Short mmCIF file of C-alpha atoms and ligand atoms in Angstrom, two decimals:
data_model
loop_
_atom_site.label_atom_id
_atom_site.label_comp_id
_atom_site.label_asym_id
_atom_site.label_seq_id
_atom_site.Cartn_x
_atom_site.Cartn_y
_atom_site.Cartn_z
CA UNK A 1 98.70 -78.87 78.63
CA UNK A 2 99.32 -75.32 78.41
CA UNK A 3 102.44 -73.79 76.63
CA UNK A 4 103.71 -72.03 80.30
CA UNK A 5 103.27 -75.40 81.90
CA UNK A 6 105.28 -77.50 78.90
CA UNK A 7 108.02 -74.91 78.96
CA UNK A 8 108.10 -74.89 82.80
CA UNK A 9 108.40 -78.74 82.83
CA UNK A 10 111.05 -79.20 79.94
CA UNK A 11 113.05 -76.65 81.51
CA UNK A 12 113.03 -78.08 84.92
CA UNK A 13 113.85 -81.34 83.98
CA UNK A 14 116.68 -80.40 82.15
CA UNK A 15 117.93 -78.55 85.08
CA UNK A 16 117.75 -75.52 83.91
CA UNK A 17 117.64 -72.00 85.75
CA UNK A 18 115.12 -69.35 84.01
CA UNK A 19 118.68 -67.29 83.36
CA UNK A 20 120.31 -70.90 82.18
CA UNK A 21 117.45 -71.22 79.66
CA UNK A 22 117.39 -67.69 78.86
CA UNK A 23 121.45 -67.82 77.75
CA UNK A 24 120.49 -71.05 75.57
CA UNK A 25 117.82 -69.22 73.36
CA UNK A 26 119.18 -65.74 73.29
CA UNK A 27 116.74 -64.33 75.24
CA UNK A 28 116.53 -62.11 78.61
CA UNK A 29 115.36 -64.06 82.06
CA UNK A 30 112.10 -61.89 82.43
CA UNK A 31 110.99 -63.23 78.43
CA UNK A 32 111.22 -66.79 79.79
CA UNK A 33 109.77 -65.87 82.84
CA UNK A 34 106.55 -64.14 80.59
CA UNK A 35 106.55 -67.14 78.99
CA UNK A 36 105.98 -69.23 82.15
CA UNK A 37 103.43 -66.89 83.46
CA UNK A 38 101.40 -67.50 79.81
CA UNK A 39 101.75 -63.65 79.44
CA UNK A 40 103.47 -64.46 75.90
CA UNK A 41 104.21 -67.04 73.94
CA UNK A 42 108.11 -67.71 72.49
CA UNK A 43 108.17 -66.24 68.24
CA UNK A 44 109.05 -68.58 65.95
CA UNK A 45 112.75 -68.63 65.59
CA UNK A 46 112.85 -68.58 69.56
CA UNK A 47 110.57 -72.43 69.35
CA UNK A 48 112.96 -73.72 66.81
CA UNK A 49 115.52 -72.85 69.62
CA UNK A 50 113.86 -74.19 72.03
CA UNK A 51 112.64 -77.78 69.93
CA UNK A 52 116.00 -78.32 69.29
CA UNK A 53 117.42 -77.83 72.88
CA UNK A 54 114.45 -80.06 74.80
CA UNK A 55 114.24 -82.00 71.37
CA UNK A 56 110.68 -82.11 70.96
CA UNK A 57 108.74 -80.40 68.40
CA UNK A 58 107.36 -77.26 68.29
CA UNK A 59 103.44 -78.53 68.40
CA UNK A 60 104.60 -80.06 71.36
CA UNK A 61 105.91 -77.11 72.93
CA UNK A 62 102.67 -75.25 72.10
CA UNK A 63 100.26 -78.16 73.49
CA UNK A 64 99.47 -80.14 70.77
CA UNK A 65 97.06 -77.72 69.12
CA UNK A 66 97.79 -79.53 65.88
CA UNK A 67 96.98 -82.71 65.19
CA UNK A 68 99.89 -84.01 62.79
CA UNK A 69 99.47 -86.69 59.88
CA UNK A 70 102.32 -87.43 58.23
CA UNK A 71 101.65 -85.63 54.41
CA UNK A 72 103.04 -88.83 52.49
CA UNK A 73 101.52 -91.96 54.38
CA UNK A 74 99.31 -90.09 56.03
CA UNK A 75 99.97 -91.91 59.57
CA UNK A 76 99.50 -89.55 63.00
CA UNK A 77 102.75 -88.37 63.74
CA UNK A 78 104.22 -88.24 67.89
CA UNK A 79 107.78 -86.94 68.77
CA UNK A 80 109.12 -90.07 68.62
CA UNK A 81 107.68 -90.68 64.92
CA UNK A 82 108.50 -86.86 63.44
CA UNK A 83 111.44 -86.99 60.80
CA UNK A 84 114.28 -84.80 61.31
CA UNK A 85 116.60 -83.00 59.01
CA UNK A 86 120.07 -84.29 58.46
CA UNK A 87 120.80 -81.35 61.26
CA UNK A 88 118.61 -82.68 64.18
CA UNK A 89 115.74 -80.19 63.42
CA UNK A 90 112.37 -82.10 63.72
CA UNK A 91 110.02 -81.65 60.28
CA UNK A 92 106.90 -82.05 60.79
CA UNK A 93 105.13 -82.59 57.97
CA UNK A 94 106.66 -86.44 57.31
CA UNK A 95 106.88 -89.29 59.24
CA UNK A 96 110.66 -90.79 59.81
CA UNK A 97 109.47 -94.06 57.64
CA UNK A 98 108.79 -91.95 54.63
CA UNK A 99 111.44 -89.08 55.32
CA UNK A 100 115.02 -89.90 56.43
CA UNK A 101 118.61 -88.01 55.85
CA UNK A 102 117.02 -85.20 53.62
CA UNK A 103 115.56 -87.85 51.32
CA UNK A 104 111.72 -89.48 50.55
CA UNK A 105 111.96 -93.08 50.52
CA UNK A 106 108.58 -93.67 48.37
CA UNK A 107 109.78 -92.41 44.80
CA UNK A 108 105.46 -92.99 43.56
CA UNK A 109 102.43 -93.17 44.97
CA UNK A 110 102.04 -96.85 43.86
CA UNK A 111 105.16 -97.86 46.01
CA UNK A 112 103.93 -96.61 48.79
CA UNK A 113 100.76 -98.24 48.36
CA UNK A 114 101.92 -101.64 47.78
CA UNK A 115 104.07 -101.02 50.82
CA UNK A 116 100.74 -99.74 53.10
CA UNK A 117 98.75 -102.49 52.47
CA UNK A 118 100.81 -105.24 53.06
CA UNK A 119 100.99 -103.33 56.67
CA UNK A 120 97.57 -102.48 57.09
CA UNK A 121 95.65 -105.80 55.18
CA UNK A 122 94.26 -108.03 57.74
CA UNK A 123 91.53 -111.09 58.07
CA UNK A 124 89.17 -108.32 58.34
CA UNK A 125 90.39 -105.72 55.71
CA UNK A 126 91.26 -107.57 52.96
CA UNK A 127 94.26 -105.43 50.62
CA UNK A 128 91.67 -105.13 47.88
CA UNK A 129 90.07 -103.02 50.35
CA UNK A 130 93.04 -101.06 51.67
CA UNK A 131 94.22 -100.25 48.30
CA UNK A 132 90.59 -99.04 47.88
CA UNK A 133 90.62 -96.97 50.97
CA UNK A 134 94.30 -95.53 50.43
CA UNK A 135 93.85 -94.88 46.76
CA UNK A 136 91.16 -92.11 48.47
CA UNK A 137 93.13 -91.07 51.15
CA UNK A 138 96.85 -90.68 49.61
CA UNK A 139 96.28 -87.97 47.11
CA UNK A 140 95.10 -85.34 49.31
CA UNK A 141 98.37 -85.47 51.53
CA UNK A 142 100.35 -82.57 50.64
CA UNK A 143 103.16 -84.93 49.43
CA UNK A 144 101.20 -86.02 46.56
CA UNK A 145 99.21 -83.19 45.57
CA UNK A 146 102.28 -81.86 42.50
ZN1 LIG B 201 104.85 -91.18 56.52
#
């Protein structure tokens, strides 16, 4: 979906007049109204304004163009699996299982790899081979890179 269509729907739903949602974001009617027609696109303080009102994140807003992994387990993140700041805000870099109240839960890399694979072992991928396979993938998230 296109940004004018996602902005269109959230602000619908929510009940919200072009001049309501204008008021919200501290913009002028005919900016929101640009943004419905696709002529422009919100700037970036205006989408944190916006993700917090509709509560969805800002790749959302913008149609996805990103495809998120969380940067310390590495798992795809969705709305409902984006951590937040203590204040609401949605960050998008971390998943809420390895990012919660302002703090990382996994202090090493070897915690959270003990933790993965007793998640992701199975009958047909055996933890030897998990730990194999995350001990690859782990250290190139951003998380673990300093
Ligand atoms: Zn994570």
């Amino acid at each position: 979906m296109e940004t004018k269509t996602i902005i269109h729907e959230l602000r619908t739903k929510q009940g919200l007049s072009q001049e309501e949602l204008a008021e919200k974001v501290f913009v002028t009617r005919q900016a929101v109204s640009r943004w419905e027609k696709g002529d422009t696109v919100p700037n970036t303080e205006t989408l944190k304004l916006l993700s917090k009102l509709f509560d969805v994140s800002i790749n959302t807003i913008l149609g996805s163009p990103r495809t998120l992994i969380c940067q310390c387990c590495g798992m795809p993140l969705e709305d409902t699996s984006i951590s937040r700041e203590v204040d609401g805000t949605f960050n998008d870099e971390y998943c809420k299982w390895c990012y919660t109240d302002g703090k990382f839960i996994y202090s090493s890399l070897d915690e959270l790899t003990e933790f993965l694979v007793g998640h992701i072992s199975n009958e047909k991928f055996p933890p030897e081979q998990a730990r194999e396979y995350l001990s690859q993938a782990l250290p190139k998230l951003k998380h673990w890179q300093n």
